XYZ file of C-alpha atoms in Angstrom:
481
model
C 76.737 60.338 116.694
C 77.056 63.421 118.853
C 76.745 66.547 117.405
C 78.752 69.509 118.855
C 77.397 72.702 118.143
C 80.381 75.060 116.959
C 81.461 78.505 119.084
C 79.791 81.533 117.018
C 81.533 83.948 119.085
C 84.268 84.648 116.879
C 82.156 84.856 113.458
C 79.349 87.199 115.193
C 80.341 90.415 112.976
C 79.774 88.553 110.074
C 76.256 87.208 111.537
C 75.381 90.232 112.418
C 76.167 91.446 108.702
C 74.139 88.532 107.257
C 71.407 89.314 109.235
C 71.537 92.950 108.318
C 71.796 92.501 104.765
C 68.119 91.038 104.690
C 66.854 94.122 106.992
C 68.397 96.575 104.883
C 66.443 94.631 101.487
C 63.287 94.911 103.479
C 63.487 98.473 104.538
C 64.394 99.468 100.913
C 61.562 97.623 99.719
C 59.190 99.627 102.258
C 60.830 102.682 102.508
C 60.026 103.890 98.657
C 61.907 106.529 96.376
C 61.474 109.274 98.724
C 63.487 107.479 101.555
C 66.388 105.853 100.105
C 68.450 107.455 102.599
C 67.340 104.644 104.907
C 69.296 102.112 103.259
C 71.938 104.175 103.007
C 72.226 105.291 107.154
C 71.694 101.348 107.806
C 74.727 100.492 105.882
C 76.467 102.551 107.589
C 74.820 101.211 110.991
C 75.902 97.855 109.928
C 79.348 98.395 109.136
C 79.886 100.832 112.867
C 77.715 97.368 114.849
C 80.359 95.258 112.915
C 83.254 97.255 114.260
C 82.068 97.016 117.350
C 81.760 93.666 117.493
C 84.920 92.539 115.865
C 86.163 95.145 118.179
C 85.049 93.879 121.497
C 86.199 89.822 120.317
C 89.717 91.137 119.595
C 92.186 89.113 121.289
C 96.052 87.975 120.843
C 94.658 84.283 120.847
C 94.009 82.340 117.628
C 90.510 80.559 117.870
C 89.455 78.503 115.354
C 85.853 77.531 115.377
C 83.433 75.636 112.785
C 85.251 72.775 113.144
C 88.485 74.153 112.236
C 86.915 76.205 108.870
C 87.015 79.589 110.385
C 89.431 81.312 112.492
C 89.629 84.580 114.383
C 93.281 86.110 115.080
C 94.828 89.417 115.548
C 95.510 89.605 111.629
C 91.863 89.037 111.062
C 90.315 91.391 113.356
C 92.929 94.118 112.007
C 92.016 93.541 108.239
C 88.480 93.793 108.965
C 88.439 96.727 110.599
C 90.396 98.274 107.869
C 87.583 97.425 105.700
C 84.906 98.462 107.460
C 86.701 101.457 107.153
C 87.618 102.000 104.303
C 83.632 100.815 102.769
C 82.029 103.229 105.210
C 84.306 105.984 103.709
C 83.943 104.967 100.097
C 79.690 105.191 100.790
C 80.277 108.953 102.107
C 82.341 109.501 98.726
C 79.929 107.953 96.894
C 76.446 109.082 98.344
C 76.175 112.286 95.678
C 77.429 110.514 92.373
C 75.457 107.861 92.483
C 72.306 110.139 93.656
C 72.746 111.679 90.701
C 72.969 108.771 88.534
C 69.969 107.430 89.694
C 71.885 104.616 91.775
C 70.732 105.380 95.384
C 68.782 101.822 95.392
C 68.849 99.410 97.850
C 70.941 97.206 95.302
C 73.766 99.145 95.431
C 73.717 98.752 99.555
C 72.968 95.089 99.591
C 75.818 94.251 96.774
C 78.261 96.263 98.776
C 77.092 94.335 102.050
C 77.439 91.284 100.324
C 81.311 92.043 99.020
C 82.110 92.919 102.341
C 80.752 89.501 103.685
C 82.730 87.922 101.393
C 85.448 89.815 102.208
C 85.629 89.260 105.985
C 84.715 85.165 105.050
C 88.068 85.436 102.736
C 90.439 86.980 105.771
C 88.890 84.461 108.438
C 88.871 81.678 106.136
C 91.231 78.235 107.443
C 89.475 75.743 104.817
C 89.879 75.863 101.164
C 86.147 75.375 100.952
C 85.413 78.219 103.104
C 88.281 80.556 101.373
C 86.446 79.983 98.035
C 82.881 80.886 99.234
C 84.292 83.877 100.189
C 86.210 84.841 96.882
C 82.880 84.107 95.038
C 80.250 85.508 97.360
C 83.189 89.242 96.682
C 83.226 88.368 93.221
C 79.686 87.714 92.301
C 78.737 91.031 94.208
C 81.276 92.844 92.286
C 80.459 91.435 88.896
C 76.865 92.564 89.601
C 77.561 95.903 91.156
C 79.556 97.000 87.535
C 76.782 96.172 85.612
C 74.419 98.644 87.714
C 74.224 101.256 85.268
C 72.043 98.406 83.084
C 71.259 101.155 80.165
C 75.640 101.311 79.258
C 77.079 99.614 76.863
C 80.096 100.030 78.253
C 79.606 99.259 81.435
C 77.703 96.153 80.495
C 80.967 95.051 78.453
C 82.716 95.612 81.426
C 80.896 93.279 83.507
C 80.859 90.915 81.178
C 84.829 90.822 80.404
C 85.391 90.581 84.326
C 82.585 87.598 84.751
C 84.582 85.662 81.923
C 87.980 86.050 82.730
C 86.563 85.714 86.896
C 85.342 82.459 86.245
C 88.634 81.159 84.087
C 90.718 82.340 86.988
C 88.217 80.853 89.993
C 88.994 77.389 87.442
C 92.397 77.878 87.917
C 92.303 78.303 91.621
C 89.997 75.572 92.070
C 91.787 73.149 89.918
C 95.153 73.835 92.164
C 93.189 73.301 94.959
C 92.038 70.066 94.232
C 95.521 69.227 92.681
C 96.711 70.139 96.454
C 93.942 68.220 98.120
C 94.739 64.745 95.616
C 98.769 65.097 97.478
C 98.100 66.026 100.469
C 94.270 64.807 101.731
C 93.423 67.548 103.612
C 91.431 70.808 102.721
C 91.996 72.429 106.092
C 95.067 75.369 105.421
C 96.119 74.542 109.094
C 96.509 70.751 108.137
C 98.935 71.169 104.448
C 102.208 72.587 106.351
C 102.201 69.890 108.472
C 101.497 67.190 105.385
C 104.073 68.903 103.557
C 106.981 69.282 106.071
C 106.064 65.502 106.908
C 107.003 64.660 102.965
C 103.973 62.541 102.764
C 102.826 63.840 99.522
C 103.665 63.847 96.342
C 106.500 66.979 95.530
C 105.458 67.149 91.627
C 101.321 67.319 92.155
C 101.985 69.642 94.654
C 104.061 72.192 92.620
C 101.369 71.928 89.654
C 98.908 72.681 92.154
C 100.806 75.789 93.214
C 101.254 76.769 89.919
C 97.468 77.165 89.250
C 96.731 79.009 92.538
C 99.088 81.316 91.778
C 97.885 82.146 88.628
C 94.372 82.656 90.232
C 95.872 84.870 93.484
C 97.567 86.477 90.003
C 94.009 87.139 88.644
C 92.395 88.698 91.621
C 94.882 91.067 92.699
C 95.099 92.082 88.571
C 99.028 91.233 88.735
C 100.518 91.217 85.010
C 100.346 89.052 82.943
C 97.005 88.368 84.367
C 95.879 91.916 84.602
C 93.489 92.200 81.277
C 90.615 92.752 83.529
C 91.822 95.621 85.098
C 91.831 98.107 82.628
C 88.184 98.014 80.862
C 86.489 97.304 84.531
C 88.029 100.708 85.916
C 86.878 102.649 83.346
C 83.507 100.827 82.352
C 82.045 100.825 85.539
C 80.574 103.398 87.198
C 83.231 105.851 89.426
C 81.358 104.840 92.586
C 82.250 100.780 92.180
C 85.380 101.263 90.646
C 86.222 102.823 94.097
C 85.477 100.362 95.992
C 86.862 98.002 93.638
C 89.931 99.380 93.907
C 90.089 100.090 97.569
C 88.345 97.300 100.466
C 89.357 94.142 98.333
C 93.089 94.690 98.489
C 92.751 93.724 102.167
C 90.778 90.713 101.426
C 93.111 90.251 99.057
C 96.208 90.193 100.881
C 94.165 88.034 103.681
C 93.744 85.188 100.640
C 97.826 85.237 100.087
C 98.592 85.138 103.511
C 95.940 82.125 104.075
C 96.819 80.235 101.461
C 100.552 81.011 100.319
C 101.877 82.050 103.829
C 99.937 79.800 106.129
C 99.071 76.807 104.238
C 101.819 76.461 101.941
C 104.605 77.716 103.555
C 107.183 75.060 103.262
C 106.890 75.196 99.687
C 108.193 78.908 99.659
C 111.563 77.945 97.429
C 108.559 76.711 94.823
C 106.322 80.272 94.951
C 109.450 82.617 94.994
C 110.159 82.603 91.882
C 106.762 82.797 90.184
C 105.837 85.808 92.864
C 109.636 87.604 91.088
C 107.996 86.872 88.000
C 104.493 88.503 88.194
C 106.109 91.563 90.317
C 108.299 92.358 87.834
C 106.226 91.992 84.893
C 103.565 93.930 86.790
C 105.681 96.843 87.579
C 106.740 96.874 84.169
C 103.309 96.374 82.330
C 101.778 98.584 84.933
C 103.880 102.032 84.577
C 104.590 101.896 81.153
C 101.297 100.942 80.052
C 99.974 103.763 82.031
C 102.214 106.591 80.571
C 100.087 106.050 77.349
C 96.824 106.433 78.646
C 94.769 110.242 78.970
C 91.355 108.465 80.355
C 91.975 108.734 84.524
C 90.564 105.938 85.496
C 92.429 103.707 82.782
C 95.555 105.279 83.809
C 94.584 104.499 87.765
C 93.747 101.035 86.546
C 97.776 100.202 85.122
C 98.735 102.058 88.258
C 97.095 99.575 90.396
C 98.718 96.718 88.222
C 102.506 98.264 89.287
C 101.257 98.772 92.706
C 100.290 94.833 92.715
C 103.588 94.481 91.848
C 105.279 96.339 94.203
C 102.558 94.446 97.215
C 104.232 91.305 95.420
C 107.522 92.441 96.407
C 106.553 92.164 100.175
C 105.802 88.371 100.331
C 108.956 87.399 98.472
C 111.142 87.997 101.539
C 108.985 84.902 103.298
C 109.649 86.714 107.186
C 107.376 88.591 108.718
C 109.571 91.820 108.515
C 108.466 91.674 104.698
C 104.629 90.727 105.281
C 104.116 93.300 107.510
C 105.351 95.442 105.148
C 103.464 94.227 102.525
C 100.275 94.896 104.699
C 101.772 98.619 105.589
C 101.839 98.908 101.407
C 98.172 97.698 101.389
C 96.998 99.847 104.191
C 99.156 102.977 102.098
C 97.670 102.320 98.781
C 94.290 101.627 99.753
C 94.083 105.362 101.221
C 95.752 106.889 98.404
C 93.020 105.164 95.939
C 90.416 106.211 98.534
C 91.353 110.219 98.303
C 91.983 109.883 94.232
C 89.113 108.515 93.341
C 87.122 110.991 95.517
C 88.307 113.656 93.609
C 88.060 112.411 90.418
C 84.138 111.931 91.654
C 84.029 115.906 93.008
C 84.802 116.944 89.645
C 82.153 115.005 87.986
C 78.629 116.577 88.045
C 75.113 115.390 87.130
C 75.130 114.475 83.359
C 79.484 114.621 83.531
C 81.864 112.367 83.876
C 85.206 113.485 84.867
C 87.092 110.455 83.064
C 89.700 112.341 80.832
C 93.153 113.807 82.464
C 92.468 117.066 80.840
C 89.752 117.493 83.319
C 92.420 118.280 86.249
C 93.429 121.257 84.187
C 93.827 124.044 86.069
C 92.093 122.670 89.026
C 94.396 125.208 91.251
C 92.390 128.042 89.902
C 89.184 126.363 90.383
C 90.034 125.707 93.906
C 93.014 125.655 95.721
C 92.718 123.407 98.291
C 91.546 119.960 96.873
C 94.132 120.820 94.172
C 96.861 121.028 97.332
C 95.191 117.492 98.164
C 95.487 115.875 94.973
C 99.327 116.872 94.956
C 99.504 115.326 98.089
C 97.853 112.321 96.553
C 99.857 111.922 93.640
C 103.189 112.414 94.974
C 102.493 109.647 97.439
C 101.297 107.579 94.778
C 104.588 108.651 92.912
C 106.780 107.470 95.793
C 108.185 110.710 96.625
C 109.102 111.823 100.172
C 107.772 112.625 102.841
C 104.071 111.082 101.776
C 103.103 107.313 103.346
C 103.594 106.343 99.636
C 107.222 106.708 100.030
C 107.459 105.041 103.389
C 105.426 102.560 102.166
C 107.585 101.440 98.879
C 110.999 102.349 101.066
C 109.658 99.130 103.589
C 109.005 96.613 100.957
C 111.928 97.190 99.245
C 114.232 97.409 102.444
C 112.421 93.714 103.179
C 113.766 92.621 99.570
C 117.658 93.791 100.428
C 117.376 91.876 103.398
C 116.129 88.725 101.776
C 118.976 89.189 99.385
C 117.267 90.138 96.340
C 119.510 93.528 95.362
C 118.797 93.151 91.743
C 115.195 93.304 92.213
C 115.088 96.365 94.425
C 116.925 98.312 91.885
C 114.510 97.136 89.164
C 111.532 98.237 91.022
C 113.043 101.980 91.567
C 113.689 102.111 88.274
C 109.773 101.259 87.304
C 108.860 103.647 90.417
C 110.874 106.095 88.335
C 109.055 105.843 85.108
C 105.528 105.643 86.951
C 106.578 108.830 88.146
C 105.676 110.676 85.429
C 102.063 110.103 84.862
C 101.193 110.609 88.292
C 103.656 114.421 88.203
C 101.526 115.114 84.458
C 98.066 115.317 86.619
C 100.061 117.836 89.244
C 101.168 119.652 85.540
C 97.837 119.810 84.176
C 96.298 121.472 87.459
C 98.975 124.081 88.327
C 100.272 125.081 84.899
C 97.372 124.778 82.454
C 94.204 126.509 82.677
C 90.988 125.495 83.243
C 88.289 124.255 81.064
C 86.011 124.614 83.113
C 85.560 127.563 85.565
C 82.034 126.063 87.875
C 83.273 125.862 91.589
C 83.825 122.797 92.871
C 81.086 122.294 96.149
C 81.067 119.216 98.142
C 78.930 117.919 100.877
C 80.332 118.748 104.069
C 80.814 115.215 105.122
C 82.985 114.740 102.193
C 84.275 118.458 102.754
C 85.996 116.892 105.764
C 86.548 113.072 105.075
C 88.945 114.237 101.849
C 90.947 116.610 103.892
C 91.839 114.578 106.712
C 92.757 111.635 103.931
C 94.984 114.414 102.478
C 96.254 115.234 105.538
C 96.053 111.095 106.723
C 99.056 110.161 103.694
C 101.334 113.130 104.727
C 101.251 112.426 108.373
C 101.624 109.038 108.187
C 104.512 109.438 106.009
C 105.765 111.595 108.417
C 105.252 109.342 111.464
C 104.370 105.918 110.156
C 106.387 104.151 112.909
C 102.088 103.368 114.640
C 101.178 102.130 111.162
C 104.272 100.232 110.644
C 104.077 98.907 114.745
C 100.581 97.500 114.095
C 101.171 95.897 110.573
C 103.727 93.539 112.703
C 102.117 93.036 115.643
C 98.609 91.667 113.182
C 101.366 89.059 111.500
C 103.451 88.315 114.173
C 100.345 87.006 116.685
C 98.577 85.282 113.231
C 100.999 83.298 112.823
């Protein structure tokens, strides 16, 4: 038998992020308290050497390489730039609060390396075994990362309620998969919309099959009524990891749809239709009025992301590639919204502080004007209100769903947009009108100084011109595909 070594070429960013995982281990074990910073500049090294690379093997051609397991398209490169992105900015956000929490450990580093492995093995992934490595090698890493802070209760909880109801949901997913696998005998993605168009499988396994993978896609983008999760992780773990929970893995996340609902089971889109309606309305209905009730932030951020979810949901139901690339404009919109919010919420926390209650935005104009000008920005782009990307972003998905036919749907979700307005227009209350209970300037690091400004200024210009945005969102589907 004749072996045939596979082409690493188009999986060398994520070699070159194994490999650096291990060196950045080794140089926190060596480097000592005094020189954490180490660990923290090679992250950053890492994630700029994976950019490059993934940069410089960007093509319009589709390879596919470990014998079919792995491929490497325009869609792929795209999404993992976006998160290399998007983790290099949450680390500059993050470097102070968890300095001050006693966090700045190699741990943190290698866990976020680790998700972000996982996360570029999820968008590449053509095999369901490969797909699933990656969705546990994220999910283990984030499990781990919330239960950092080792002497809270809460946070401890936390972890523990997402490791439960992870491993129910990786159940699900697994048992569709194999449900799948017994109709159609394949466990390449590339293979099933060829076994399925053929009819050589059986209809009724397959649609159980679907059923469970939906409920686990359900799960890990926290889409009601699957959402439980959501709520106790934001808050319990630290403001750091809830961050970049809430940010990088969206784009993984929408990867693992496309992959598996788009790619591989495709001709069975009259089947997922109607459970995707289902969890996008309930989620835009659980998530903004849940969220009106709650006065912790990062609760109330937590619901938001559930109608957001929702609204993401909205995007795939059209089933053209009109509506996924606007699905992966909303992605790209509400991953830099998250980014900006949660950095502020983590400039008004201090050493010994959390800023975790809405009354801590009170009067934040009089504390300082300008990051209070960026958090309007921030929440009336999360509210949907023109001319912010937010608005642009909703307006797309929801134009997709008119032209797909789905009228009655539309409406419903501008009605939900409506009520979700007012949560996110209370925090712009609480800053302008009330005053402030606390009066100690706000001072940030430079770097952060300047990264939080131009992601103010990033979701009113691309609201403004989003047409480049928009432009590259369809040209990563239409040459994935």
């Amino acid at each position: 038998m004749n072996f045939i070594p596979p082409d690493f070429a188009p999986a060398s960013s994520e070699i070159f992020m194994l490999i650096m995982v291990c060196v950045v281990m080794l140089a926190d074990l060596t480097a000592g308290d005094n020189r954490r910073y180490v660990a923290y500049l090679l992250t950053q090294v890492t994630l700029l050497g994976c950019a490059i690379l993934t940069f410089i093997s960007f093509s319009t051609e589709i390879k596919q390489t470990f014998y079919g397991m792995y491929v490497d398209d325009a869609m792929a490169d795209i999404l993992k730039l976006m998160v290399y992105t998007t983790v290099s900015a949450v680390l500059v956000y993050s470097h102070s609060y968890i300095s001050d929490r006693g966090l700045l450990k190699g741990e943190f580093f290698s866990l976020i390396l680790f998700a972000t492995l996982g996360m570029m093995v999820m968008i590449s992934a053509s095999h369901f075994l490969t797909l699933y490595i990656g969705l546990e090698l994220l999910s283990l890493s984030l499990y781990a990362l919330v239960a950092l802070r080792r002497d809270s209760i809460v946070a401890t909880e936390a972890a523990m309620k997402f490791f439960v109801l992870g491993a129910l949901a990786s159940g699900f997913l697994l048992y569709g998969m194999s449900m799948v696998y017994g109709a159609t005998g394949t466990l390449h993605i590339s293979q099933l919309a060829q076994i399925i168009q053929s009819e050589a499988s059986s209809k009724e396994v397959l649609v159980v099959g679907l059923v469970f993978i939906v409920a686990g896609i359900g799960f890990k983008l926290s889409a009601a009524p699957f959402h439980m999760w959501a709520p106790d992780v934001y808050q319990g773990a630290p403001t750091a990891v809830t961050l970049f929970i809430g940010s990088a893995p969206k784009f993984a996340a929408f990867g693992f749809v496309m992959r598996l609902l788009i790619e591989g089971l495709g001709e069975m889109v009259s089947d997922w239709q109607g459970m995707l309606i289902i969890l996008a309305v309930l989620s835009m209905a659980v998530g903004n009025i849940a969220a009106i009730a709650q006065t912790n932030i990062k609760r109330m951020l937590a619901y938001s992301t559930i109608s957001h979810m929702g609204f993401l949901l909205l995007g795939f139901i059209s089933a053209d590639s009109n509506g996924y690339s606007s699905a992966l404009f909303y992605v790209i919109a509400y991953v830099l919204m998250t980014l900006g919010t949660f950095a502020m919420i983590m400039l008004l926390c201090r050493s010994g502080f959390e800023a975790e209650n809405l009354n801590d935005f009170k009067g934040l104009s009089k504390r300082n004007s300008w990051y209070a000008f960026i958090t309007l920005l921030l929440m009336l782009s999360l509210a949907g209100i023109p001319p912010m990307i937010g608005f642009y972003a909703k307006f797309a998905v929801l134009q997709a769903v008119v032209n797909a036919g789905y009228v009655w749907l539309a409406v419903a979700a501008v009605l939900f947009s409506l009520i979700g307005a007012f949560y996110y227009l209370r925090i712009i209350k609480l800053m302008y009108f009330d005053e402030p209970e606390n009066t100690e300037p706000l001072v940030p690091n430079s770097d952060v100084k300047i990264l939080l400004s131009a992601n103010g200024f990033a979701v009113l210009a691309l609201g403004i011109f989003p047409q480049a945005l928009m432009g590259l969102s369809l040209y990563a589907i239409q040459n994935s595909m």
